[in-house]
Short mmCIF file of C-alpha atoms and ligand atoms in Angstrom, two decimals:
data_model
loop_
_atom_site.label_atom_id
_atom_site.label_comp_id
_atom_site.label_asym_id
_atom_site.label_seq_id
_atom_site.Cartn_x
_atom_site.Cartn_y
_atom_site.Cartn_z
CA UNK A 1 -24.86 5.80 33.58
CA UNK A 2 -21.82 4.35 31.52
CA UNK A 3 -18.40 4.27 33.41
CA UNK A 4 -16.53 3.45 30.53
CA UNK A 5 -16.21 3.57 26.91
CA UNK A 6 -14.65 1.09 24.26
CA UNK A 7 -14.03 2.17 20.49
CA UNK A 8 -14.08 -0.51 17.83
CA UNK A 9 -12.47 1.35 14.78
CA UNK A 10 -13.35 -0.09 11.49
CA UNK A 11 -10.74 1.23 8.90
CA UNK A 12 -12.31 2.70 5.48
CA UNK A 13 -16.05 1.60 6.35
CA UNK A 14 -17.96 4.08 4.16
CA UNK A 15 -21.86 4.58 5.27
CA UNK A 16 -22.64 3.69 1.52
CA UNK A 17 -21.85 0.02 2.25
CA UNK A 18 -22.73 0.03 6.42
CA UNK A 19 -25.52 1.10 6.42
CA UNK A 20 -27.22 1.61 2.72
CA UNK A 21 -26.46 -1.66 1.13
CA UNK A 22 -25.60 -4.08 4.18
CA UNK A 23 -27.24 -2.99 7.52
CA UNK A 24 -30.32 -5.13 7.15
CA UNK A 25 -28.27 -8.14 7.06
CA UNK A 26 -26.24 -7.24 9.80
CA UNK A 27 -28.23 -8.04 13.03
CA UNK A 28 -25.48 -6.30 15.52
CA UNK A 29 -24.74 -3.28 13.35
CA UNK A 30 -28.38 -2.78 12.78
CA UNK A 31 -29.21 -3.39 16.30
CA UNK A 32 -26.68 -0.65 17.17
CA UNK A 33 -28.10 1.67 14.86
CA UNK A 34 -31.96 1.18 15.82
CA UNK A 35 -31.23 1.74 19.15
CA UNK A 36 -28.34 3.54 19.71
CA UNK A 37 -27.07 6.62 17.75
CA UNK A 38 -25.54 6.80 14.26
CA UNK A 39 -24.43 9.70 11.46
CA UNK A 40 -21.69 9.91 9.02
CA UNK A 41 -18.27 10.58 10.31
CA UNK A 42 -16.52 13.46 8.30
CA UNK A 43 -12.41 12.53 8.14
CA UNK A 44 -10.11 14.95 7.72
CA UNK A 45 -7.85 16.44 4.54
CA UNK A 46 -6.07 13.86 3.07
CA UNK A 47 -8.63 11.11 3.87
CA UNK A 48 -6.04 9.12 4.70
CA UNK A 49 -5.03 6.31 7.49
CA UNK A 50 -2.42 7.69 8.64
CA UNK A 51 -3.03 11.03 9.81
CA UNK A 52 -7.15 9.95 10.16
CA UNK A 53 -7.41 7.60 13.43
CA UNK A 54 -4.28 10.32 14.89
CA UNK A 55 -6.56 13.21 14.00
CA UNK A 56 -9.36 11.66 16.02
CA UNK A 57 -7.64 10.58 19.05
CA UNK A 58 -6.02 13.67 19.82
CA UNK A 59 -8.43 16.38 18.28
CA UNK A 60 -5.33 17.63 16.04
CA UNK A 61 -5.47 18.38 12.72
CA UNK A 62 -2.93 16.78 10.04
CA UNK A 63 -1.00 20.50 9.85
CA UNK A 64 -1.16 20.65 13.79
CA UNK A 65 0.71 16.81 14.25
CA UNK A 66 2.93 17.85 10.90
CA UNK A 67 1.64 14.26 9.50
CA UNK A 68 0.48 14.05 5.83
CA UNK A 69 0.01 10.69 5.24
CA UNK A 70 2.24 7.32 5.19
CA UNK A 71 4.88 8.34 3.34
CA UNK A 72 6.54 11.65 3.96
CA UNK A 73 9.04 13.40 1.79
CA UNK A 74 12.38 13.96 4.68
CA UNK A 75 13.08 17.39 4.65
CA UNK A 76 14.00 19.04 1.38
CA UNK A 77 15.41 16.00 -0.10
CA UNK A 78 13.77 14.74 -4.05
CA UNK A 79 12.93 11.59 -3.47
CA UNK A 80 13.90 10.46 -0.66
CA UNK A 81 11.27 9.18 2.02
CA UNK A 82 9.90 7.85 5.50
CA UNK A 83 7.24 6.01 6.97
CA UNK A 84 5.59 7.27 9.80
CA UNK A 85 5.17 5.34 13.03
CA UNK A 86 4.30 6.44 16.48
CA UNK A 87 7.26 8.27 17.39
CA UNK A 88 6.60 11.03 14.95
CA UNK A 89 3.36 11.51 17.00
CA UNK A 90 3.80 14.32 19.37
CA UNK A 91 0.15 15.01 20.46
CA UNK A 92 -0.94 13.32 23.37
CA UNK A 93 -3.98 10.78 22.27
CA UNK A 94 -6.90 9.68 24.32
CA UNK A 95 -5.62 7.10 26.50
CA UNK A 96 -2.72 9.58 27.10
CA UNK A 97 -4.72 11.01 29.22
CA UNK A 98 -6.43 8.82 30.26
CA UNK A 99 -3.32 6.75 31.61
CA UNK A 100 -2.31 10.12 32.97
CA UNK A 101 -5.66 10.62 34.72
CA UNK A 102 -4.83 6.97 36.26
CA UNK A 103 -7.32 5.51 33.95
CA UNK A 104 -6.38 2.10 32.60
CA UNK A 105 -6.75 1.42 28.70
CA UNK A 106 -5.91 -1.09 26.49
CA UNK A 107 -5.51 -0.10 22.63
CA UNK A 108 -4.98 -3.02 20.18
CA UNK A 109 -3.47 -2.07 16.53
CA UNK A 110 -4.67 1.80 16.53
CA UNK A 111 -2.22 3.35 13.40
CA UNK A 112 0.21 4.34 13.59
CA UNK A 113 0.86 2.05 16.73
CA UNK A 114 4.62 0.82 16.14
CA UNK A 115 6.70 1.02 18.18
CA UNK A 116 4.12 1.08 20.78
CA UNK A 117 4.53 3.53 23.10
CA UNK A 118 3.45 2.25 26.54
CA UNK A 119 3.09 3.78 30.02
CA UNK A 120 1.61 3.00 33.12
CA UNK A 121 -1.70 1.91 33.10
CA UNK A 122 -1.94 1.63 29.34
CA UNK A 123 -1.51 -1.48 27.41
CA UNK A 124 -0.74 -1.41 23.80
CA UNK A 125 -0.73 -3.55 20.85
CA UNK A 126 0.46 -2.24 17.97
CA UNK A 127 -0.65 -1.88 14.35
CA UNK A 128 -0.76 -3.22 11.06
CA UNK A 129 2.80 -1.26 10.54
CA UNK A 130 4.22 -3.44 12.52
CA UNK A 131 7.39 -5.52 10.66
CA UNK A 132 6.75 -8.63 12.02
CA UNK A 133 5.71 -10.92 15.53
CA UNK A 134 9.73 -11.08 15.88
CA UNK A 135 9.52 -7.32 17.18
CA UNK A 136 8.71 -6.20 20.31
CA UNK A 137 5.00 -5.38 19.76
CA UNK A 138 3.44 -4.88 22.80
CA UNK A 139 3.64 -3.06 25.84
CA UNK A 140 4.00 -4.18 28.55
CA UNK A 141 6.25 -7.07 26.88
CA UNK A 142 4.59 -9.69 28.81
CA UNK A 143 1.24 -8.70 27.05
CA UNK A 144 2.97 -9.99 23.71
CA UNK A 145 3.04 -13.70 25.04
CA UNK A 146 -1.06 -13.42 25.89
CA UNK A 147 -1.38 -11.99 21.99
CA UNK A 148 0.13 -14.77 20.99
CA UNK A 149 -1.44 -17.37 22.95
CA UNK A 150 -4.60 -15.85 21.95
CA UNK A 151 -4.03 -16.03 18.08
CA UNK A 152 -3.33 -19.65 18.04
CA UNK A 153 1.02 -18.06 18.03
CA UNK A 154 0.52 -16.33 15.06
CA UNK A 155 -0.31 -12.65 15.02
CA UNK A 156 -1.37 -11.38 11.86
CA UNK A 157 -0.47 -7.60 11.58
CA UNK A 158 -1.77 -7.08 7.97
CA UNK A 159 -2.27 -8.83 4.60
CA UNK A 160 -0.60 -7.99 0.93
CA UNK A 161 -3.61 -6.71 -0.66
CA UNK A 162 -2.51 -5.74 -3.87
CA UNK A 163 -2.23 -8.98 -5.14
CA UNK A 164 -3.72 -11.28 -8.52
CA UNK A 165 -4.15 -14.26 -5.91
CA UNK A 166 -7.37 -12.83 -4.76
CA UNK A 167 -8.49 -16.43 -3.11
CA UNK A 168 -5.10 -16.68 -0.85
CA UNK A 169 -6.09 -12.93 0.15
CA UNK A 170 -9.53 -14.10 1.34
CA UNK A 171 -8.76 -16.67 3.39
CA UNK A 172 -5.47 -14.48 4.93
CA UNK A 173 -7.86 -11.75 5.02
CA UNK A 174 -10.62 -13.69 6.75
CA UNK A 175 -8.05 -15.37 9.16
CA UNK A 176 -6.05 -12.15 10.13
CA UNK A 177 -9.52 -10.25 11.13
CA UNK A 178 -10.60 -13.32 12.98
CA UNK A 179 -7.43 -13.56 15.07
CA UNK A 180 -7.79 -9.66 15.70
CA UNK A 181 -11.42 -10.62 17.34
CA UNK A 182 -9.67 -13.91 19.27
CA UNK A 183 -7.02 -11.34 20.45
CA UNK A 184 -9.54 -8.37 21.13
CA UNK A 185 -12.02 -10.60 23.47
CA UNK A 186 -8.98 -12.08 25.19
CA UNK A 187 -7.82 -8.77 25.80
CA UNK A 188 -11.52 -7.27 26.76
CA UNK A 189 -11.43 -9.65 29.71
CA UNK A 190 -8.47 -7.72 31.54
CA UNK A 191 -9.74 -4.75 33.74
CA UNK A 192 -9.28 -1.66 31.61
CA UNK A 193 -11.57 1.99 31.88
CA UNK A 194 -10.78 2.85 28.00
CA UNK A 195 -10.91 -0.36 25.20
CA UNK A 196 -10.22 0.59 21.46
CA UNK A 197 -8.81 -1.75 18.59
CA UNK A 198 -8.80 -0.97 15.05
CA UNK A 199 -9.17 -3.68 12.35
CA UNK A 200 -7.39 -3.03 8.54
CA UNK A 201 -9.22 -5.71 6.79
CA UNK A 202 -11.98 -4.01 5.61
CA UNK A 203 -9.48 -1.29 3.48
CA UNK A 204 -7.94 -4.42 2.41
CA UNK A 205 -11.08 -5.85 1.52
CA UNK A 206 -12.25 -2.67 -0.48
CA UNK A 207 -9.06 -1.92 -2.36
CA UNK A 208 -8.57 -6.01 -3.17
CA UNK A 209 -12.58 -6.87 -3.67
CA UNK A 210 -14.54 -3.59 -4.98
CA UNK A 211 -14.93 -4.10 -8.44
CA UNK A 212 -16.06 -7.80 -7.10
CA UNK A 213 -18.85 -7.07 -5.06
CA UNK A 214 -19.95 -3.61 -6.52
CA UNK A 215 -22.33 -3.72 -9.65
CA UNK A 216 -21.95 -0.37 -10.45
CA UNK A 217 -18.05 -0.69 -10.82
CA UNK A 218 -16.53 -0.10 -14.47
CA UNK A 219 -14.64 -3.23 -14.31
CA UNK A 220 -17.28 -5.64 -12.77
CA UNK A 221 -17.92 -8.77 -14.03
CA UNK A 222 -21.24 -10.59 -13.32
CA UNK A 223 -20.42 -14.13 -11.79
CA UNK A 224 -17.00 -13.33 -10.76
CA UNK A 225 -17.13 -15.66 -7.39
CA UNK A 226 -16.98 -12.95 -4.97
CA UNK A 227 -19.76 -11.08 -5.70
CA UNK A 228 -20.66 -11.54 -1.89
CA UNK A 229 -17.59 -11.07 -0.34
CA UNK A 230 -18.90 -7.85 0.97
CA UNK A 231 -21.64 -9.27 2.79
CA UNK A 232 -19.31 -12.38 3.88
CA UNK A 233 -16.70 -10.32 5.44
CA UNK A 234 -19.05 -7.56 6.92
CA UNK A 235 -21.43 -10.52 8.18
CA UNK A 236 -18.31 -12.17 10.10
CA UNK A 237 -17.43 -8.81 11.65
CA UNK A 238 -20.92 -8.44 12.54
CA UNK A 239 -21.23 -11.61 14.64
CA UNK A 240 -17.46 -10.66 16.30
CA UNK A 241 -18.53 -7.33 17.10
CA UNK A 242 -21.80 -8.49 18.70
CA UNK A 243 -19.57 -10.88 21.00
CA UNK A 244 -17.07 -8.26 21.96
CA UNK A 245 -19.65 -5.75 23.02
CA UNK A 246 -21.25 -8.73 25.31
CA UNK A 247 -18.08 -8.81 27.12
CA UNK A 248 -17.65 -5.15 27.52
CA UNK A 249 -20.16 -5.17 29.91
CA UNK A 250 -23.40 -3.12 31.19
CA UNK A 251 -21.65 -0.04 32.25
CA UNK A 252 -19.55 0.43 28.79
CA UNK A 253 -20.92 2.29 25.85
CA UNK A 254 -19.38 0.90 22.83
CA UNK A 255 -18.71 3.24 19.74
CA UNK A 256 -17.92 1.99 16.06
CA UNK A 257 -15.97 4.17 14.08
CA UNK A 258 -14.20 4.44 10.55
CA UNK A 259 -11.71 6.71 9.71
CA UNK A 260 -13.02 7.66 6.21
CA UNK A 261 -14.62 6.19 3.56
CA UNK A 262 -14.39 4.25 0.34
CA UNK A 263 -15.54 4.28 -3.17
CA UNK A 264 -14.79 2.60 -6.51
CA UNK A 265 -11.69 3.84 -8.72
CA UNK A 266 -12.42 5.22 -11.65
CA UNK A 267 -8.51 5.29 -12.46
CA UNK A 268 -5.41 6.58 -12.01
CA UNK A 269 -3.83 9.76 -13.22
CA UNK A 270 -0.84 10.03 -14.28
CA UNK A 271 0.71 13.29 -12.21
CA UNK A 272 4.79 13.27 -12.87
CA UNK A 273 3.96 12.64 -16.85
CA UNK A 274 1.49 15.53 -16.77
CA UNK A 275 4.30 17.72 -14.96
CA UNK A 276 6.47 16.70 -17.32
CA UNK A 277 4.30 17.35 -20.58
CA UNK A 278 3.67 20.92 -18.89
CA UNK A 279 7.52 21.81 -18.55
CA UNK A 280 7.57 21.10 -14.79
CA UNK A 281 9.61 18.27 -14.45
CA UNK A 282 12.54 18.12 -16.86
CA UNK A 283 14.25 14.28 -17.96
CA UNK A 284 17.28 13.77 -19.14
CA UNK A 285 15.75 10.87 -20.78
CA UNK A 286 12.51 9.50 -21.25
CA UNK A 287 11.49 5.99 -20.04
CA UNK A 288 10.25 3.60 -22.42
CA UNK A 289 8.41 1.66 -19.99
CA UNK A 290 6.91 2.50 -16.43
CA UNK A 291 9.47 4.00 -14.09
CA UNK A 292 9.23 5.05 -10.24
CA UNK A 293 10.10 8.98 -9.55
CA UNK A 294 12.81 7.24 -7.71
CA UNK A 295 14.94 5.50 -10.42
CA UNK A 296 13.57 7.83 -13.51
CA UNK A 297 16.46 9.99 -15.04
CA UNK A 298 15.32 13.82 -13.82
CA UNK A 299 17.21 16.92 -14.42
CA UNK A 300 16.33 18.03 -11.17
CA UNK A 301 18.67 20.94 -12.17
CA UNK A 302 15.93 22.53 -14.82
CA UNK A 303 12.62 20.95 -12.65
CA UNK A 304 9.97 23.38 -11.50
CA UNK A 305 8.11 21.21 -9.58
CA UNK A 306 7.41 17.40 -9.37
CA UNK A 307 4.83 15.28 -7.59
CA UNK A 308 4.08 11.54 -5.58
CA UNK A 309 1.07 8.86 -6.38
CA UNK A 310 -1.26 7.76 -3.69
CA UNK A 311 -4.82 7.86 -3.10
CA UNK A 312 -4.17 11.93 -3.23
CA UNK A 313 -1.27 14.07 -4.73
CA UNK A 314 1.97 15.99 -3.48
CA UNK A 315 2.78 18.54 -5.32
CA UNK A 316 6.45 20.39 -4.39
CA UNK A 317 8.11 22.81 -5.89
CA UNK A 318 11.98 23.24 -6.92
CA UNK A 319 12.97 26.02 -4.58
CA UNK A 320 16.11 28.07 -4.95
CA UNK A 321 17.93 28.13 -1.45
CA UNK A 322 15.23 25.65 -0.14
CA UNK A 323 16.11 22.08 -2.40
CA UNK A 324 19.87 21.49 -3.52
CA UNK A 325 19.45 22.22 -6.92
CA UNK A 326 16.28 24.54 -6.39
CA UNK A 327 15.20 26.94 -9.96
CA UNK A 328 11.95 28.47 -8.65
CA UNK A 329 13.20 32.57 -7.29
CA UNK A 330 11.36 32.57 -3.60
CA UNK A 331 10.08 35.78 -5.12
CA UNK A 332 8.22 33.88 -7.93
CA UNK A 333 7.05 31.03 -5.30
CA UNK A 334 3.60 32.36 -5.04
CA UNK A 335 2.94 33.40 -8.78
CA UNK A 336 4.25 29.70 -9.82
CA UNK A 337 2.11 28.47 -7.31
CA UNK A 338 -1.13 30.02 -8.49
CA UNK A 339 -0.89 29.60 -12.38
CA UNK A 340 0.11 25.85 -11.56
CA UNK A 341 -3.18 25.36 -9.46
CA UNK A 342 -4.58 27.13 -12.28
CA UNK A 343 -3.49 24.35 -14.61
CA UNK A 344 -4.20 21.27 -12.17
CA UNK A 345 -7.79 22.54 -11.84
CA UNK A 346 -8.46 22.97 -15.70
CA UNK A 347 -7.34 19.04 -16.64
CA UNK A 348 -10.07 17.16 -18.07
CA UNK A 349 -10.70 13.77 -17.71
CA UNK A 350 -9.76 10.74 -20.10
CA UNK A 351 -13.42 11.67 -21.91
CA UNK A 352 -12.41 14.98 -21.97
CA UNK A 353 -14.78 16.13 -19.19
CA UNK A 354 -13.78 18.62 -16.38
CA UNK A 355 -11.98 16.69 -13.98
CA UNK A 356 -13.03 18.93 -10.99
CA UNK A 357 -9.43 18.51 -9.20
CA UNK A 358 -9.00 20.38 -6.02
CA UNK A 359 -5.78 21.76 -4.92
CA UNK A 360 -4.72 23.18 -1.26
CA UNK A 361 -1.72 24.52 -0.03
CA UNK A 362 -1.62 22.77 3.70
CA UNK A 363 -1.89 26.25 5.38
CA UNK A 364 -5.39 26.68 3.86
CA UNK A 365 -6.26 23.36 5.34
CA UNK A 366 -4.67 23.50 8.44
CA UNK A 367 -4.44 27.23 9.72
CA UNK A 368 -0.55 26.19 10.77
CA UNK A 369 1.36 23.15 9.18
CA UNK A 370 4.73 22.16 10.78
CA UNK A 371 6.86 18.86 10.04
CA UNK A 372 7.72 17.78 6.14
CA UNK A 373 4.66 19.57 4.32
CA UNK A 374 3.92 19.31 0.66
CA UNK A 375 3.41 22.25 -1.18
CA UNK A 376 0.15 21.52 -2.72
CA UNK A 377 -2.44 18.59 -1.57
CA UNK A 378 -4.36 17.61 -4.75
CA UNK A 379 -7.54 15.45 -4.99
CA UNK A 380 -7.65 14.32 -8.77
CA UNK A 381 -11.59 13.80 -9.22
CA UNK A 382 -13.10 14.39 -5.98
CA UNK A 383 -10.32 11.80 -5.34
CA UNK A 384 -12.23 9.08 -8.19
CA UNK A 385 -9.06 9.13 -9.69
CA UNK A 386 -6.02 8.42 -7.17
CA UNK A 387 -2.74 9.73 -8.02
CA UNK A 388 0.10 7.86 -10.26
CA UNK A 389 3.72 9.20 -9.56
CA UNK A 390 5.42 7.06 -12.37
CA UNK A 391 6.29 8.14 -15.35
CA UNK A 392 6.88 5.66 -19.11
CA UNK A 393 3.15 5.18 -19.33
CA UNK A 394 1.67 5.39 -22.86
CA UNK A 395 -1.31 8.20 -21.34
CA UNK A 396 -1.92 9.97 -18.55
CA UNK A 397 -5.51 8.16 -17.91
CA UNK A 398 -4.52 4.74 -16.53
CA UNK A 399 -7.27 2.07 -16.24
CA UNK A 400 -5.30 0.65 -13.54
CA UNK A 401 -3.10 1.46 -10.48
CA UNK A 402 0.31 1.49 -11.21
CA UNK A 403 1.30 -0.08 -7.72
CA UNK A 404 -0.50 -3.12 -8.04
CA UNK A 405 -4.18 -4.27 -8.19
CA UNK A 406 -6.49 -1.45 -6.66
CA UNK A 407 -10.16 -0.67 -7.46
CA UNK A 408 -10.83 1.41 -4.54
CA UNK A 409 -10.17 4.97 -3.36
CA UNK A 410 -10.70 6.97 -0.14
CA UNK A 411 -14.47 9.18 0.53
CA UNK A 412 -14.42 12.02 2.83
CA UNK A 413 -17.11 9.94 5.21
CA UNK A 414 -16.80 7.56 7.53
CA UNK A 415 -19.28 6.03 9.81
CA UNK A 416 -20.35 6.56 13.49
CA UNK A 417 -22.17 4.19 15.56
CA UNK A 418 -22.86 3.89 19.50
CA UNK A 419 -25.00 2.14 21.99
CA UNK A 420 -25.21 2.49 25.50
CA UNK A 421 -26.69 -0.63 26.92
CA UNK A 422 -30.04 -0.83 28.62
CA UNK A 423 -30.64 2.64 27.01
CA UNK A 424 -33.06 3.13 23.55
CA UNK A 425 -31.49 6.48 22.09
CA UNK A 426 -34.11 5.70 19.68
CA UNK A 427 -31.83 5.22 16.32
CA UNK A 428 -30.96 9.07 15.94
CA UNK A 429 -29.20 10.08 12.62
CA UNK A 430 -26.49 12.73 14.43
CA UNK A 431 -25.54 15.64 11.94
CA UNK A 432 -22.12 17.33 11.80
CA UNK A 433 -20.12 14.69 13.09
CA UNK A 434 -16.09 15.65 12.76
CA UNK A 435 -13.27 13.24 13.05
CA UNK A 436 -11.15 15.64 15.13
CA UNK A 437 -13.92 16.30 17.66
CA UNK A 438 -13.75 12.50 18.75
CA UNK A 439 -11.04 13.12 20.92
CA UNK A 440 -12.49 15.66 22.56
CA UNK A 441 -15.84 13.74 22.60
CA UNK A 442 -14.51 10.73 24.20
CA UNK A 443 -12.24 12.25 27.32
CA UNK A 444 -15.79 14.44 27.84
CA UNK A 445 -17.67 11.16 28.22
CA UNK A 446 -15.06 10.92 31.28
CA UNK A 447 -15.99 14.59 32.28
CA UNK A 448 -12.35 15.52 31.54
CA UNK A 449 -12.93 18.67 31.16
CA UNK A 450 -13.17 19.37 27.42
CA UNK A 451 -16.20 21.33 27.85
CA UNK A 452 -19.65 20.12 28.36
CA UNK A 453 -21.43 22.31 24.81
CA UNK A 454 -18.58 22.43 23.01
CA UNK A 455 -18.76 20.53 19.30
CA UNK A 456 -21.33 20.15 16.99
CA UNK A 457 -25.03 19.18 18.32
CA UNK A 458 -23.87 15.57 17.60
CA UNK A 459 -21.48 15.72 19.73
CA UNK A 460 -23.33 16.79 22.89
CA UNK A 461 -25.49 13.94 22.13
CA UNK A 462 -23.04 11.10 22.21
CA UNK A 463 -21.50 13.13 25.70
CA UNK A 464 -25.17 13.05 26.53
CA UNK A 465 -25.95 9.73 26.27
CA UNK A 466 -23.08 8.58 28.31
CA UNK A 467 -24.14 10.04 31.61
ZN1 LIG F 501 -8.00 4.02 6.66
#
């Protein structure tokens, strides 16, 4: 029987590279998976960071914590934004109550972690949000000094990933992840009941590297140089992870998660322009070259409806008595609404091929959605084709990000992996795993009363293979 449990969350590790291409090259991973239990992990809507690792840590849904993604537009303002960080998190998360339950943790760098918010018996590190070492990053404060001591005294939170220099990135990349490992055994050795840390580099790595190391890519180019860097990175985290579970000891059963997936870009699409060929969003003048929603001249006075870039689309509407200069009648809200979804789900692509769009409003996602909501959640492509929210661009199809260099995009799947040592689960392939059940599934591994049979069949068998 395990006594504890420790969580090593790989961010945007999609079972495509895990454990199709790479696994047989990856002696700790594919020991994990041979013996131990493994399935894809199904995020939640957006596929995005920031709600994901939130929605699995305290079984809430994006609508339920009233947290959309990073950015967030504040209240009914145009364009004016925030960044989420961990006071915006009302739910309580695992080692909440765990702590509570005078369980110790420790939880290194899980987003949105800044400021971290500590209590007794829980030590925090926090993210890859975090500004910079200078803060106070750790709780309790001492525990910053041992971080420190432990990464040589220099923490790397996270690494500028959209970036030309791709050979600085890899070795910043390379370093930060290795300091992450330096800082996670350090802080493995403490005595804790619940160990978790999350590691960034391998989004970096996919959004920087993609069209690198995958042949199938429309920009690849044979011979590039980093045509490995897959394996290379993947292969370091292997041999790290395989040392961290050592130290976890007999009676811990370690669990490797990713909060959603990844897949190459096929390009970006060009949503404010669009809006703005349609009669949506009105300028006062046109920009000759590319222009942030921010700075562009709108008439916000004679705008319907306008929308913000990322890996996924905002849509919001220009409400009368809801934004300052608001045009759309409440009473027309919901006939604007459905011919516009009507219209997003009839573009075509840049070959002139159904683009298969998706559109939600976040009730239909979320059953309730509190906190600064879009008005429509848009996947352009089964989300192939992430989101552009500038506007001076000579088409709507761009070939590349207009944020800086990016060849990846989110996938709805993410991976889950567990062993329990001394135990052959015999290398099942669990169906129906859910991000938000992990929650649930990993305070029931404590018997804390979630329910023994609820969750998917999957479920019961990771619960299961703890006792
Ligand atoms: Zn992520």
């Amino acid at each position: 029987m395990t006594k504890r449990a420790a969580v090593i969350g790989l961010d945007s590790v999609p079972p495509e590279l895990l454990f199709d291409k790479l696994l047989d090259r990856l002696p700790n991973f594919r020991r994990m998976a041979e013996r131990g239990l493994r399935g894809r992990l199904r995020t939640c809507d957006p596929p995005i960071t920031v709600p994901a690792w939130m929605v699995m840590m305290t079984g809430r849904n994006p609508g339920e914590l009233g947290i959309y993604g990073f950015r967030h537009r504040r209240g009914a303002s145009y364009v004016d934004g925030y960044i989420v960080n961990s006071n915006h998190v009302n739910a309580p998360t695992v080692w909440d109550v765990l702590a509570e339950h005078g369980k110790r943790a420790t939880v290194l760098g899980v987003p949105p972690g800044y400021p971290p918010k500590g209590k007794p018996n829980l030590s925090l590190v926090s993210c890859f949000l975090t500004p910079s070492q200078e803060k106070p990053f750790a709780y309790p404060a001492e525990l910053k000094e041992e971080v420190l001591e432990a990464a040589g005294g220099k923490y790397v939170f996270d690494v500028t990933f959209r970036t030309d220099d791709r050979a600085a990135l890899k070795k910043e990349l390379f370093e930060m992840t290795e300091k992450r490992f330096d800082v996670a055994e350090r802080l493995a050795k403490d005595p804790w009941d619940f160990f978790m840390m999350h590691e960034i580099g391998f989004d970096r790595l996919h959004h920087a590297f993609w069209k690198f190391f995958d042949s199938a890519h429309p920009k690849h180019v044979p011979g590039n140089g980093y045509e490995q860097i897959d394996l290379e990175y993947y292969s370091m985290v292997d041999g790290r992870v395989g040392r961290l579970v050592e130290l976890f000891g007999e009676d811990c059963a370690t669990m490797v998660m990713s909060d959603h997936g990844s897949k190459a870009m096929k390009g970006a699409f060009a949503v404010n322009q669009w809006l703005e060929e349609q009669g949506y969003l009105k300028l006062k003048t046109r920009p000759a070259k590319q222009t942030d929603i921010v700075e562009a001249d709108v008439d916000w006075a004679s705008t319907k409806a306008w929308g913000w870039g990322g890996y996924y689309a905002r849509i919001f509407f220009n409400v009368k008595g809801r934004e300052a200069q608001g045009v759309v009648e409440p009473g027309e809200l919901e006939a604007e609404k459905a011919l516009l979804r009507k219209k997003i789900i009839g573009i075509r692509d840049d070959r002139g091929a159904p683009m298969e769009n998706r559109v939600f409003e976040p009730e239909e996602l979320y059953g309730t959605a509190v906190g600064d909501k879009p008005d429509f959640v848009v996947y352009f492509g089964d989300l192939d084709w992430r989101s552009a929210g500038t506007l001076g661009h000579g088409s709507n199809y761009l070939a590349e990000n207009d944020t800086g260099p990016d060849d990846s995009v989110h996938s709805m799947d993410g991976v889950f992996l567990m062993q329990v040592p001394g135990r052959d689960l015999g290398g099942r392939v669990l169906e129906g795993l859910r991000a938000q059940d992990m929650g649930a599934t990993l305070l029931e591994t404590y018997g804390l009363g979630y329910g023994a049979g609820r969750g998917s069949r999957g479920v019961r068998e990771i619960v299961e293979a703890c006792r």
